[in-house]
Amino acid sequence: MAGSSSAAARPTKRVEPRTLALIGLAGLAVAAAAALFATLADAGTVQAVRDGLSSRGFWTAAAVGLAAQTVDGALGMAYGITSTTFLLSTGVPPAAASASVHVAEIFTTAFSGLSHWRLGNVDGPLFRRLLIPGVIGAVAGATLLTSVDGETIKPFVSIYLLGMGLYVLSKAFRTLKANRAPPRAVVPLALGGGFVDAVGGGGWGPVVTATLVGGGQDPRTSIGSVNAAEFFVAVASGLSFTLLGGLTHWTTIAGLVVGGLFAAPIAALLVRVIPARVLMVVVGLLIASLSLVSLAELFG
């Protein structure tokens, strides 16, 4: 009787909301993977899949995905910029490189966001404030890119990012004072970040993370929250580009995904152990360097 009464008194274990969110995140990634597999199967490309997975292009893209996702997961930025730059250098056409990166991000950001969430790097309120505006901005940017050349806005984005990079660097060498107040103007920031990411082939992390960290927000939770929200931004961008331009260069996409999956948990762990001052220095240097390179190419 005593044993049965104690068992009856034992509280029922409930599923935490975080667990449900993670299950949903993983489910969306699995659904996207199934859709991609169905596309390939319907096209009757079983042999092409085998050839593609053993090609040099696949392994080159895998190496690019590994490096880019390590950078993005650890610093909250630069996956799109890094991947697109490397792919262009290997001869992939610009439009195909941008579309490939955005589709690949659906998978890589799912596991990156999952890793950050499990390690406690995600701030729930900030994540929710970034989510919907980021998706709207991504869809708007992908739609506009079909009629307007994205090169026209790159100088303005590069100048903005250069200023933010220098600002973050200046704060890194001062006494760090964390801003405990919730960040302001998150909605327009997420809208702009999603838009720039879709139009410029990358930029969600540099725009959003740089602004949050530059405003005094905790680098660890800012990076984790931006990475988690980036999954949904990537879904919006990837689906928009697929519907507007079709799905090509699948071996490149597969390589980026494979490389990114291996890098995601490692990068999330780095964010948890690297000191905030070091993160700010690396973030500032990365943003400023990428911006200077972009400006040199535009005006050189």
Backbone as CSV, one residue per row, in Angstrom:
resi,resn,N_x,N_y,N_z,CA_x,CA_y,CA_z,C_x,C_y,C_z
1,MET,0.820,-1.197,0.000,0.000,0.000,0.000,0.857,1.251,0.000
2,ALA,1.942,1.188,0.853,2.802,2.364,0.967,3.471,2.662,-0.370
3,GLY,3.927,1.531,-1.029,4.604,1.729,-2.311,3.666,2.297,-3.351
4,SER,2.384,1.765,-3.359,1.443,2.247,-4.353,1.038,3.681,-4.095
5,SER,0.920,4.064,-2.797,0.528,5.427,-2.472,1.622,6.418,-2.850
6,SER,2.912,5.989,-2.619,4.003,6.886,-2.979,4.096,7.055,-4.490
7,ALA,3.807,5.958,-5.225,3.822,6.051,-6.685,2.717,6.955,-7.187
8,ALA,1.541,6.871,-6.514,0.418,7.696,-6.921,0.689,9.164,-6.631
9,ALA,1.460,9.410,-5.524,1.737,10.788,-5.139,2.836,11.422,-5.978
10,ARG,3.562,10.592,-6.703,4.663,11.098,-7.502,4.114,11.988,-8.626
11,PRO,4.625,13.202,-8.756,4.096,14.117,-9.770,4.366,13.612,-11.187
12,THR,3.407,13.878,-12.051,3.552,13.477,-13.447,4.540,14.388,-14.154
13,LYS,5.474,13.798,-14.844,6.498,14.559,-15.544,5.899,15.198,-16.791
14,ARG,6.017,16.521,-16.861,5.464,17.258,-17.983,6.542,17.564,-19.012
15,VAL,6.104,17.687,-20.231,7.022,18.050,-21.303,7.233,19.554,-21.281
16,GLU,8.478,19.984,-21.180,8.778,21.399,-21.120,8.495,22.064,-22.462
17,PRO,8.068,23.358,-22.427,7.848,24.086,-23.681,9.091,24.116,-24.560
18,ARG,10.273,24.194,-23.930,11.511,24.215,-24.709,11.666,22.930,-25.508
19,THR,11.304,21.790,-24.875,11.410,20.508,-25.565,10.465,20.458,-26.758
20,LEU,9.236,20.965,-26.560,8.274,20.990,-27.660,8.767,21.860,-28.806
21,ALA,9.365,22.998,-28.458,9.895,23.892,-29.492,11.015,23.219,-30.278
22,LEU,11.880,22.496,-29.572,12.985,21.818,-30.234,12.484,20.712,-31.154
23,ILE,11.444,19.987,-30.690,10.855,18.941,-31.532,10.275,19.540,-32.809
24,GLY,9.588,20.691,-32.658,9.040,21.360,-33.833,10.114,21.836,-34.786
25,LEU,11.214,22.365,-34.230,12.333,22.836,-35.043,12.928,21.693,-35.848
26,ALA,13.166,20.572,-35.168,13.724,19.413,-35.857,12.749,18.870,-36.905
27,GLY,11.445,18.926,-36.593,10.445,18.441,-37.533,10.420,19.236,-38.832
28,LEU,10.571,20.558,-38.693,10.608,21.393,-39.895,11.815,21.067,-40.758
29,ALA,12.954,20.839,-40.113,14.163,20.490,-40.866,13.991,19.155,-41.585
30,VAL,13.387,18.187,-40.892,13.151,16.879,-41.507,12.191,17.007,-42.688
31,ALA,11.155,17.851,-42.535,10.200,18.051,-43.620,10.874,18.670,-44.842
32,ALA,11.759,19.636,-44.603,12.483,20.253,-45.718,13.375,19.232,-46.408
33,ALA,14.031,18.385,-45.617,14.890,17.344,-46.195,14.065,16.362,-47.024
34,ALA,12.887,16.004,-46.525,12.016,15.082,-47.256,11.561,15.688,-48.579
35,ALA,11.256,17.001,-48.556,10.836,17.667,-49.785,11.947,17.672,-50.820
36,LEU,13.185,17.921,-50.371,14.322,17.911,-51.284,14.541,16.517,-51.859
37,PHE,14.442,15.478,-51.018,14.618,14.101,-51.482,13.540,13.724,-52.488
38,ALA,12.288,14.154,-52.212,11.193,13.845,-53.122,11.417,14.491,-54.485
39,THR,11.948,15.719,-54.481,12.239,16.398,-55.744,13.248,15.625,-56.565
40,LEU,14.301,15.174,-55.903,15.340,14.421,-56.604,14.821,13.066,-57.087
41,ALA,14.008,12.400,-56.250,13.497,11.081,-56.614,12.554,11.166,-57.804
42,ASP,11.685,12.224,-57.801,10.749,12.372,-58.900,11.471,12.629,-60.221
43,ALA,12.630,13.284,-60.106,13.379,13.589,-61.329,14.147,12.369,-61.846
44,GLY,14.111,11.268,-61.115,14.794,10.060,-61.545,16.294,10.226,-61.597
45,THR,16.861,10.794,-60.555,18.299,11.119,-60.573,19.062,10.307,-59.539
46,VAL,18.697,9.048,-59.338,19.383,8.219,-58.353,20.865,8.088,-58.680
47,GLN,21.155,7.806,-59.951,22.555,7.676,-60.345,23.271,9.016,-60.267
48,ALA,22.557,10.081,-60.621,23.150,11.420,-60.543,23.474,11.790,-59.105
49,VAL,22.625,11.312,-58.172,22.889,11.577,-56.760,24.187,10.898,-56.335
50,ARG,24.364,9.652,-56.750,25.596,8.929,-56.410,26.814,9.631,-56.984
51,ASP,26.719,10.043,-58.248,27.843,10.729,-58.878,28.118,12.065,-58.199
52,GLY,27.039,12.764,-57.854,27.192,14.076,-57.240,27.845,14.014,-55.878
53,LEU,27.467,13.009,-55.080,28.010,12.884,-53.733,29.468,12.451,-53.727
54,SER,29.947,11.957,-54.838,31.359,11.573,-54.922,32.179,12.581,-55.727
55,SER,31.550,13.695,-56.105,32.239,14.673,-56.934,33.076,15.632,-56.099
56,ARG,34.006,16.275,-56.770,34.858,17.266,-56.101,34.038,18.463,-55.637
57,GLY,33.017,18.838,-56.428,32.181,19.973,-56.063,31.469,19.764,-54.741
58,PHE,30.993,18.528,-54.505,30.311,18.232,-53.250,31.242,18.406,-52.062
59,TRP,32.455,17.862,-52.154,33.377,17.925,-51.019,33.933,19.329,-50.823
60,THR,34.064,20.079,-51.922,34.459,21.485,-51.784,33.383,22.258,-51.029
61,ALA,32.127,22.044,-51.396,31.017,22.714,-50.714,30.924,22.276,-49.253
62,ALA,31.232,20.999,-48.976,31.210,20.520,-47.598,32.258,21.237,-46.754
63,ALA,33.449,21.426,-47.331,34.498,22.160,-46.612,34.094,23.606,-46.376
64,VAL,33.463,24.216,-47.384,32.983,25.587,-47.243,31.908,25.660,-46.154
65,GLY,30.990,24.705,-46.168,29.931,24.691,-45.156,30.466,24.517,-43.753
66,LEU,31.495,23.679,-43.606,32.103,23.465,-42.300,32.714,24.768,-41.765
67,ALA,33.489,25.442,-42.614,34.132,26.685,-42.186,33.108,27.787,-41.933
68,ALA,32.152,27.920,-42.837,31.179,29.006,-42.724,30.278,28.832,-41.505
69,GLN,29.826,27.606,-41.236,28.942,27.390,-40.097,29.687,27.513,-38.775
70,THR,30.971,27.167,-38.746,31.754,27.369,-37.535,31.832,28.857,-37.206
71,VAL,32.088,29.664,-38.222,32.130,31.112,-38.032,30.768,31.636,-37.599
72,ASP,29.725,31.233,-38.321,28.385,31.753,-38.055,27.862,31.304,-36.696
73,GLY,28.050,30.031,-36.367,27.529,29.534,-35.100,28.241,30.108,-33.902
74,ALA,29.552,30.376,-34.044,30.327,30.907,-32.924,30.184,32.402,-32.767
75,LEU,29.956,33.124,-33.887,29.907,34.581,-33.830,28.537,35.152,-34.156
76,GLY,27.600,34.303,-34.574,26.263,34.785,-34.865,26.146,35.500,-36.200
77,MET,27.068,35.302,-37.101,27.033,36.029,-38.362,27.956,35.383,-39.401
78,ALA,27.751,35.824,-40.645,28.691,35.615,-41.760,28.596,34.270,-42.450
79,TYR,27.583,33.431,-42.173,27.464,32.185,-42.932,27.218,32.477,-44.410
80,GLY,26.229,33.333,-44.681,25.902,33.633,-46.067,27.034,34.312,-46.801
81,ILE,27.648,35.313,-46.140,28.741,36.041,-46.776,29.919,35.119,-47.034
82,THR,30.277,34.313,-46.022,31.423,33.411,-46.168,31.171,32.373,-47.247
83,SER,30.013,31.738,-47.201,29.702,30.683,-48.176,29.638,31.229,-49.591
84,THR,28.940,32.358,-49.761,28.792,32.923,-51.096,30.141,33.317,-51.684
85,THR,31.002,33.910,-50.849,32.328,34.315,-51.315,33.129,33.112,-51.790
86,PHE,33.122,32.042,-50.993,33.869,30.845,-51.376,33.293,30.200,-52.633
87,LEU,31.971,30.120,-52.720,31.352,29.479,-53.873,31.631,30.251,-55.157
88,LEU,31.575,31.568,-55.082,31.880,32.378,-56.257,33.322,32.163,-56.710
89,SER,34.216,31.983,-55.738,35.626,31.780,-56.080,35.865,30.431,-56.742
90,THR,34.929,29.477,-56.565,35.070,28.162,-57.197,34.353,28.081,-58.537
91,GLY,33.754,29.180,-58.969,33.135,29.217,-60.289,31.635,29.051,-60.312
92,VAL,30.970,28.968,-59.145,29.507,28.863,-59.121,28.918,30.216,-59.508
93,PRO,27.942,30.261,-60.426,27.323,31.535,-60.821,26.711,32.258,-59.618
94,PRO,26.705,33.602,-59.621,26.214,34.362,-58.466,24.793,34.010,-58.032
95,ALA,23.852,33.927,-58.990,22.473,33.626,-58.632,22.351,32.242,-58.014
96,ALA,23.056,31.261,-58.602,23.010,29.897,-58.077,23.681,29.818,-56.708
97,ALA,24.750,30.589,-56.495,25.425,30.593,-55.197,24.510,31.128,-54.109
98,SER,23.817,32.225,-54.395,22.916,32.816,-53.404,21.771,31.873,-53.068
99,ALA,21.142,31.296,-54.100,20.038,30.377,-53.861,20.504,29.140,-53.098
100,SER,21.668,28.607,-53.454,22.195,27.414,-52.784,22.436,27.676,-51.304
101,VAL,23.020,28.824,-50.993,23.314,29.161,-49.605,22.031,29.276,-48.794
102,HIS,21.024,29.925,-49.344,19.787,30.122,-48.582,19.051,28.805,-48.345
103,VAL,19.044,27.930,-49.339,18.393,26.631,-49.138,19.173,25.805,-48.129
104,ALA,20.497,25.830,-48.230,21.326,25.069,-47.289,21.149,25.563,-45.865
105,GLU,20.918,26.854,-45.703,20.754,27.426,-44.370,19.533,26.871,-43.641
106,ILE,18.555,26.382,-44.392,17.391,25.777,-43.738,17.836,24.637,-42.832
107,PHE,18.783,23.853,-43.303,19.246,22.698,-42.541,20.283,23.090,-41.492
108,THR,21.264,23.890,-41.906,22.353,24.224,-40.980,21.871,25.073,-39.812
109,THR,20.986,26.031,-40.074,20.508,26.881,-38.979,19.575,26.122,-38.045
110,ALA,18.915,25.082,-38.551,18.067,24.276,-37.670,18.913,23.627,-36.580
111,PHE,20.022,23.033,-36.966,20.874,22.363,-35.986,21.683,23.369,-35.162
112,SER,22.021,24.489,-35.767,22.718,25.532,-35.013,21.805,26.108,-33.933
113,GLY,20.564,26.420,-34.312,19.612,26.935,-33.333,19.306,25.925,-32.246
114,LEU,19.199,24.658,-32.623,18.960,23.599,-31.652,20.114,23.512,-30.648
115,SER,21.337,23.609,-31.144,22.508,23.528,-30.268,22.548,24.700,-29.295
116,HIS,22.292,25.884,-29.797,22.287,27.053,-28.922,21.189,26.960,-27.863
117,TRP,20.027,26.460,-28.266,18.906,26.355,-27.339,19.215,25.366,-26.220
118,ARG,19.783,24.249,-26.590,20.108,23.226,-25.597,21.177,23.702,-24.618
119,LEU,22.072,24.575,-25.070,23.139,25.080,-24.211,22.746,26.349,-23.466
120,GLY,21.499,26.780,-23.605,21.018,27.934,-22.855,21.470,29.271,-23.395
121,ASN,21.807,29.335,-24.681,22.271,30.590,-25.263,21.151,31.451,-25.831
122,VAL,19.903,30.974,-25.790,18.788,31.676,-26.429,17.960,32.413,-25.386
123,ASP,17.735,33.700,-25.627,16.853,34.513,-24.803,15.465,34.482,-25.440
124,GLY,14.497,33.862,-24.762,13.172,33.647,-25.334,12.482,34.905,-25.818
125,PRO,12.359,35.946,-24.986,11.685,37.173,-25.439,12.356,37.808,-26.652
126,LEU,13.682,37.838,-26.672,14.387,38.420,-27.811,14.164,37.583,-29.067
127,PHE,14.206,36.263,-28.923,13.965,35.368,-30.052,12.589,35.617,-30.668
128,ARG,11.568,35.754,-29.824,10.205,35.963,-30.324,10.069,37.309,-31.025
129,ARG,10.778,38.315,-30.542,10.696,39.642,-31.158,11.415,39.690,-32.511
130,LEU,12.391,38.830,-32.695,13.129,38.778,-33.957,12.408,37.963,-35.030
131,LEU,11.623,36.983,-34.608,11.120,35.940,-35.500,10.275,36.465,-36.664
132,ILE,9.088,37.005,-36.364,8.140,37.380,-37.418,8.662,38.518,-38.295
133,PRO,9.212,39.606,-37.721,9.756,40.653,-38.599,10.870,40.148,-39.501
134,GLY,11.720,39.239,-38.986,12.790,38.696,-39.803,12.265,37.921,-40.993
135,VAL,11.225,37.127,-40.773,10.621,36.348,-41.862,10.004,37.276,-42.905
136,ILE,9.289,38.308,-42.447,8.671,39.255,-43.380,9.739,39.960,-44.218
137,GLY,10.808,40.379,-43.571,11.887,41.041,-44.304,12.527,40.126,-45.322
138,ALA,12.697,38.843,-44.980,13.313,37.888,-45.894,12.459,37.671,-47.138
139,VAL,11.153,37.512,-46.944,10.252,37.311,-48.083,10.232,38.553,-48.974
140,ALA,10.187,39.738,-48.356,10.186,40.980,-49.126,11.481,41.122,-49.932
141,GLY,12.607,40.794,-49.319,13.884,40.904,-50.018,13.997,39.936,-51.176
142,ALA,13.572,38.686,-50.967,13.631,37.694,-52.044,12.731,38.088,-53.206
143,THR,11.575,38.660,-52.885,10.659,39.097,-53.943,11.240,40.266,-54.728
144,LEU,11.819,41.229,-54.017,12.386,42.406,-54.681,13.573,42.039,-55.556
145,LEU,14.330,41.022,-55.143,15.534,40.641,-55.875,15.229,40.165,-57.288
146,THR,13.989,39.767,-57.537,13.620,39.311,-58.876,13.491,40.469,-59.871
147,SER,13.379,41.702,-59.357,13.206,42.839,-60.261,14.243,43.944,-60.079
148,VAL,14.971,43.930,-58.945,15.965,44.972,-58.671,17.307,44.318,-58.397
149,ASP,18.358,44.892,-58.941,19.706,44.366,-58.744,20.158,44.627,-57.315
150,GLY,20.465,43.548,-56.571,20.890,43.687,-55.188,22.213,44.403,-55.030
151,GLU,23.010,44.527,-56.112,24.299,45.207,-56.025,24.143,46.676,-55.666
152,THR,22.969,47.258,-55.955,22.797,48.691,-55.726,22.774,49.059,-54.251
153,ILE,22.400,48.125,-53.382,22.329,48.464,-51.962,23.562,48.000,-51.187
154,LYS,24.442,47.242,-51.832,25.607,46.716,-51.124,26.528,47.794,-50.559
155,PRO,26.770,48.916,-51.270,27.629,49.947,-50.666,27.081,50.485,-49.355
156,PHE,25.765,50.682,-49.291,25.153,51.231,-48.086,25.243,50.226,-46.931
157,VAL,25.033,48.965,-47.236,25.132,47.929,-46.213,26.574,47.815,-45.710
158,SER,27.529,47.850,-46.616,28.936,47.725,-46.225,29.385,48.887,-45.346
159,ILE,28.950,50.096,-45.685,29.312,51.266,-44.879,28.711,51.152,-43.484
160,TYR,27.450,50.729,-43.425,26.791,50.552,-42.133,27.517,49.509,-41.283
161,LEU,27.860,48.383,-41.894,28.513,47.309,-41.155,29.920,47.706,-40.711
162,LEU,30.623,48.475,-41.532,31.945,48.949,-41.142,31.848,49.817,-39.889
163,GLY,30.867,50.712,-39.875,30.663,51.548,-38.691,30.320,50.736,-37.459
164,MET,29.464,49.710,-37.631,29.085,48.868,-36.498,30.276,48.044,-36.016
165,GLY,31.095,47.565,-36.938,32.265,46.788,-36.541,33.233,47.613,-35.717
166,LEU,33.488,48.847,-36.149,34.383,49.727,-35.402,33.786,50.083,-34.042
167,TYR,32.467,50.249,-33.999,31.802,50.571,-32.737,31.916,49.421,-31.742
168,VAL,31.713,48.197,-32.219,31.832,47.029,-31.348,33.266,46.893,-30.843
169,LEU,34.236,47.127,-31.731,35.636,47.067,-31.314,35.943,48.093,-30.230
170,SER,35.417,49.308,-30.377,35.671,50.342,-29.380,35.094,49.965,-28.021
171,LYS,33.940,49.309,-28.022,33.322,48.888,-26.763,34.068,47.714,-26.141
172,ALA,34.702,46.895,-26.992,35.413,45.728,-26.467,36.621,46.137,-25.637
173,PHE,37.205,47.286,-25.924,38.394,47.719,-25.201,38.072,48.667,-24.049
174,ARG,36.785,48.843,-23.775,36.380,49.597,-22.597,35.950,48.614,-21.520
175,THR,35.624,49.144,-20.344,35.078,48.300,-19.294,33.713,47.809,-19.731
176,LEU,33.546,46.488,-19.778,32.296,45.917,-20.260,31.190,46.103,-19.240
177,LYS,30.139,46.762,-19.659,28.974,46.956,-18.822,27.772,46.407,-19.560
178,ALA,27.318,45.275,-19.111,26.189,44.634,-19.795,24.932,45.463,-19.643
179,ASN,24.191,45.586,-20.733,22.934,46.313,-20.719,21.820,45.330,-20.379
180,ARG,21.272,45.454,-19.173,20.246,44.516,-18.727,18.874,44.853,-19.290
181,ALA,18.694,46.068,-19.780,17.394,46.463,-20.320,17.156,45.768,-21.653
182,PRO,15.895,45.436,-21.959,15.604,44.797,-23.251,16.018,45.711,-24.405
183,PRO,16.537,45.155,-25.486,16.946,45.991,-26.624,15.757,46.693,-27.263
184,ARG,16.018,47.884,-27.772,14.966,48.663,-28.408,15.000,48.463,-29.921
185,ALA,13.897,48.842,-30.561,13.804,48.823,-32.027,14.172,47.469,-32.620
186,VAL,13.760,46.384,-31.977,14.084,45.053,-32.489,13.307,44.747,-33.766
187,VAL,12.050,45.192,-33.847,11.223,44.900,-35.019,11.816,45.485,-36.303
188,PRO,12.114,46.802,-36.356,12.739,47.306,-37.588,14.112,46.711,-37.857
189,LEU,14.847,46.383,-36.786,16.155,45.742,-36.960,16.006,44.387,-37.632
190,ALA,15.057,43.572,-37.173,14.840,42.252,-37.759,14.315,42.361,-39.192
191,LEU,13.438,43.336,-39.434,12.948,43.552,-40.796,14.109,43.863,-41.746
192,GLY,14.957,44.794,-41.329,16.097,45.166,-42.157,17.079,44.023,-42.332
193,GLY,17.322,43.266,-41.252,18.241,42.141,-41.335,17.755,41.072,-42.289
194,GLY,16.472,40.727,-42.212,15.915,39.729,-43.113,15.932,40.183,-44.557
195,PHE,15.658,41.470,-44.762,15.645,42.018,-46.115,17.046,42.001,-46.724
196,VAL,18.018,42.504,-45.978,19.403,42.544,-46.468,19.931,41.134,-46.720
197,ASP,19.569,40.185,-45.857,20.033,38.810,-46.013,19.567,38.215,-47.335
198,ALA,18.305,38.481,-47.690,17.763,37.923,-48.927,18.328,38.624,-50.159
199,VAL,18.439,39.944,-50.093,18.874,40.701,-51.261,20.379,40.584,-51.481
200,GLY,21.155,40.620,-50.406,22.604,40.646,-50.534,23.288,39.307,-50.453
201,GLY,22.525,38.209,-50.340,23.134,36.885,-50.239,23.697,36.585,-48.872
202,GLY,23.312,37.336,-47.873,23.798,37.178,-46.512,23.759,38.516,-45.808
203,GLY,23.673,38.488,-44.487,23.636,39.740,-43.751,22.754,39.729,-42.524
204,TRP,21.967,38.661,-42.330,21.122,38.588,-41.144,21.966,38.684,-39.877
205,GLY,22.992,37.876,-39.783,23.840,37.892,-38.599,24.606,39.185,-38.422
206,PRO,25.342,39.648,-39.464,26.085,40.890,-39.296,25.217,42.078,-38.907
207,VAL,24.069,42.236,-39.538,23.214,43.389,-39.235,22.605,43.271,-37.846
208,VAL,21.984,42.126,-37.537,21.240,41.991,-36.289,22.176,41.791,-35.097
209,THR,23.112,40.855,-35.213,24.017,40.592,-34.094,24.894,41.804,-33.790
210,ALA,25.439,42.433,-34.834,26.305,43.593,-34.616,25.560,44.714,-33.910
211,THR,24.320,44.938,-34.288,23.548,46.017,-33.675,23.232,45.694,-32.221
212,LEU,22.861,44.450,-31.941,22.536,44.071,-30.561,23.760,44.133,-29.662
213,VAL,24.862,43.544,-30.121,26.084,43.546,-29.320,26.631,44.962,-29.182
214,GLY,26.567,45.738,-30.274,27.019,47.116,-30.218,26.199,47.966,-29.264
215,GLY,24.942,47.585,-29.042,24.080,48.302,-28.118,24.228,47.869,-26.671
216,GLY,25.166,46.965,-26.404,25.442,46.571,-25.024,24.777,45.291,-24.578
217,GLN,24.099,44.584,-25.477,23.451,43.331,-25.100,24.493,42.236,-24.900
218,ASP,24.149,41.239,-24.106,25.055,40.134,-23.821,25.408,39.396,-25.116
219,PRO,26.712,39.299,-25.459,27.088,38.642,-26.715,26.596,37.200,-26.817
220,ARG,26.658,36.438,-25.721,26.296,35.016,-25.782,24.823,34.837,-26.137
221,THR,23.930,35.522,-25.416,22.503,35.350,-25.685,22.079,36.044,-26.974
222,SER,22.777,37.118,-27.343,22.460,37.773,-28.611,22.785,36.845,-29.775
223,ILE,23.971,36.243,-29.733,24.379,35.313,-30.790,23.449,34.111,-30.840
224,GLY,23.134,33.542,-29.692,22.262,32.371,-29.661,20.869,32.675,-30.163
225,SER,20.302,33.814,-29.763,18.947,34.181,-30.173,18.880,34.474,-31.663
226,VAL,19.892,35.180,-32.180,19.929,35.493,-33.612,20.071,34.213,-34.426
227,ASN,20.891,33.274,-33.970,21.043,31.999,-34.684,19.758,31.196,-34.685
228,ALA,19.044,31.174,-33.558,17.797,30.420,-33.498,16.746,31.013,-34.430
229,ALA,16.642,32.343,-34.461,15.666,32.989,-35.333,16.052,32.853,-36.804
230,GLU,17.346,32.696,-37.060,17.820,32.611,-38.435,17.268,31.392,-39.164
231,PHE,16.948,30.337,-38.432,16.362,29.159,-39.088,15.085,29.530,-39.828
232,PHE,14.209,30.261,-39.161,12.931,30.629,-39.761,13.121,31.652,-40.879
233,VAL,14.095,32.528,-40.737,14.429,33.460,-41.806,14.947,32.689,-43.027
234,ALA,15.767,31.663,-42.769,16.299,30.847,-43.859,15.190,30.076,-44.576
235,VAL,14.229,29.571,-43.814,13.098,28.871,-44.429,12.354,29.812,-45.368
236,ALA,12.091,31.029,-44.895,11.368,32.002,-45.720,12.158,32.350,-46.982
237,SER,13.459,32.602,-46.823,14.292,32.955,-47.976,14.440,31.773,-48.932
238,GLY,14.762,30.591,-48.374,14.979,29.418,-49.211,13.764,29.043,-50.036
239,LEU,12.602,29.037,-49.403,11.380,28.702,-50.130,11.048,29.757,-51.174
240,SER,11.280,31.023,-50.840,10.997,32.098,-51.793,11.890,31.972,-53.023
241,PHE,13.191,31.757,-52.814,14.100,31.611,-53.945,13.774,30.372,-54.764
242,THR,13.364,29.297,-54.110,13.022,28.068,-54.830,11.793,28.274,-55.699
243,LEU,10.785,28.943,-55.157,9.556,29.184,-55.911,9.782,30.158,-57.059
244,LEU,10.654,31.149,-56.845,10.870,32.180,-57.859,11.877,31.757,-58.932
245,GLY,12.893,30.982,-58.535,13.944,30.665,-59.490,14.206,29.192,-59.710
246,GLY,13.531,28.321,-58.969,13.757,26.892,-59.109,14.949,26.418,-58.288
247,LEU,15.099,25.102,-58.202,16.164,24.496,-57.404,17.240,23.926,-58.321
248,THR,18.460,24.489,-58.223,19.577,24.027,-59.028,20.793,23.807,-58.130
249,HIS,21.852,23.234,-58.717,23.103,23.003,-58.001,22.866,22.263,-56.673
250,TRP,22.145,21.137,-56.753,21.804,20.421,-55.526,23.038,19.829,-54.840
251,THR,24.096,19.508,-55.627,25.300,18.973,-54.986,25.962,20.021,-54.099
252,THR,25.903,21.270,-54.521,26.439,22.353,-53.708,25.644,22.495,-52.417
253,ILE,24.315,22.434,-52.541,23.453,22.538,-51.365,23.735,21.393,-50.396
254,ALA,23.832,20.174,-50.932,24.079,19.013,-50.074,25.424,19.128,-49.363
255,GLY,26.440,19.593,-50.085,27.750,19.755,-49.464,27.737,20.782,-48.350
256,LEU,27.080,21.910,-48.572,26.973,22.942,-47.538,26.257,22.406,-46.299
257,VAL,25.223,21.608,-46.535,24.457,21.051,-45.409,25.323,20.094,-44.596
258,VAL,25.995,19.170,-45.265,26.810,18.177,-44.560,27.905,18.853,-43.744
259,GLY,28.603,19.795,-44.347,29.655,20.504,-43.613,29.112,21.288,-42.444
260,GLY,27.960,21.937,-42.642,27.372,22.742,-41.584,26.881,21.933,-40.402
261,LEU,26.385,20.738,-40.650,25.863,19.906,-39.564,26.966,19.506,-38.591
262,PHE,28.151,19.249,-39.114,29.266,18.884,-38.244,29.751,20.079,-37.420
263,ALA,29.620,21.279,-37.982,30.167,22.472,-37.316,29.227,23.047,-36.268
264,ALA,27.910,22.868,-36.415,26.940,23.558,-35.573,27.142,23.331,-34.075
265,PRO,27.210,22.088,-33.583,27.366,21.905,-32.131,28.698,22.408,-31.601
266,ILE,29.754,22.322,-32.415,31.068,22.811,-31.983,31.024,24.317,-31.793
267,ALA,30.406,25.010,-32.745,30.335,26.462,-32.675,29.509,26.926,-31.484
268,ALA,28.396,26.244,-31.210,27.562,26.617,-30.075,28.308,26.447,-28.763
269,LEU,29.153,25.436,-28.674,29.945,25.218,-27.460,31.000,26.310,-27.298
270,LEU,31.590,26.751,-28.407,32.580,27.818,-28.344,31.992,29.095,-27.778
271,VAL,30.751,29.413,-28.173,30.084,30.605,-27.673,29.922,30.553,-26.157
272,ARG,29.706,29.362,-25.624,29.461,29.204,-24.189,30.742,29.389,-23.375
273,VAL,31.910,29.109,-23.940,33.141,29.127,-23.160,34.042,30.324,-23.458
274,ILE,33.855,30.985,-24.615,34.705,32.127,-24.951,34.252,33.355,-24.163
275,PRO,35.173,34.106,-23.531,34.806,35.306,-22.778,34.125,36.352,-23.658
276,ALA,33.264,37.169,-23.030,32.496,38.169,-23.779,33.405,39.168,-24.484
277,ARG,34.493,39.605,-23.828,35.387,40.579,-24.448,36.032,40.016,-25.710
278,VAL,36.434,38.750,-25.667,37.038,38.116,-26.839,36.026,38.018,-27.968
279,LEU,34.790,37.642,-27.632,33.741,37.562,-28.647,33.540,38.909,-29.332
280,MET,33.509,39.975,-28.534,33.279,41.299,-29.097,34.420,41.717,-30.017
281,VAL,35.667,41.403,-29.641,36.812,41.733,-30.485,36.727,40.977,-31.810
282,VAL,36.437,39.679,-31.738,36.363,38.861,-32.957,35.212,39.334,-33.843
283,VAL,34.050,39.606,-33.219,32.899,40.082,-33.982,33.229,41.405,-34.672
284,GLY,33.811,42.333,-33.935,34.146,43.628,-34.512,35.137,43.520,-35.654
285,LEU,36.199,42.735,-35.472,37.199,42.550,-36.524,36.589,41.897,-37.756
286,LEU,35.725,40.892,-37.531,35.112,40.187,-38.656,34.238,41.129,-39.475
287,ILE,33.389,41.891,-38.799,32.486,42.795,-39.513,33.273,43.848,-40.278
288,ALA,34.233,44.484,-39.586,35.015,45.545,-40.221,35.807,45.010,-41.411
289,SER,36.404,43.835,-41.270,37.211,43.262,-42.347,36.362,42.939,-43.569
290,LEU,35.229,42.264,-43.353,34.350,41.928,-44.464,33.830,43.181,-45.157
291,SER,33.521,44.209,-44.375,33.000,45.457,-44.944,34.064,46.162,-45.776
292,LEU,35.303,46.188,-45.272,36.384,46.825,-46.015,36.663,46.100,-47.323
293,VAL,36.612,44.768,-47.293,36.813,43.995,-48.518,35.712,44.301,-49.531
294,SER,34.478,44.360,-49.060,33.351,44.650,-49.954,33.481,46.046,-50.561
295,LEU,33.842,47.034,-49.726,33.991,48.401,-50.213,35.143,48.507,-51.215
296,ALA,36.229,47.786,-50.953,37.382,47.805,-51.860,36.997,47.231,-53.220
297,GLU,36.183,46.178,-53.212,35.749,45.581,-54.488,34.789,46.496,-55.232
298,LEU,33.949,47.234,-54.492,32.965,48.097,-55.113,33.579,49.373,-55.685
299,PHE,34.552,49.941,-54.963,35.112,51.229,-55.374,36.561,51.129,-55.853
300,GLY,37.123,49.897,-55.824,38.512,49.742,-56.234,38.681,49.773,-57.743
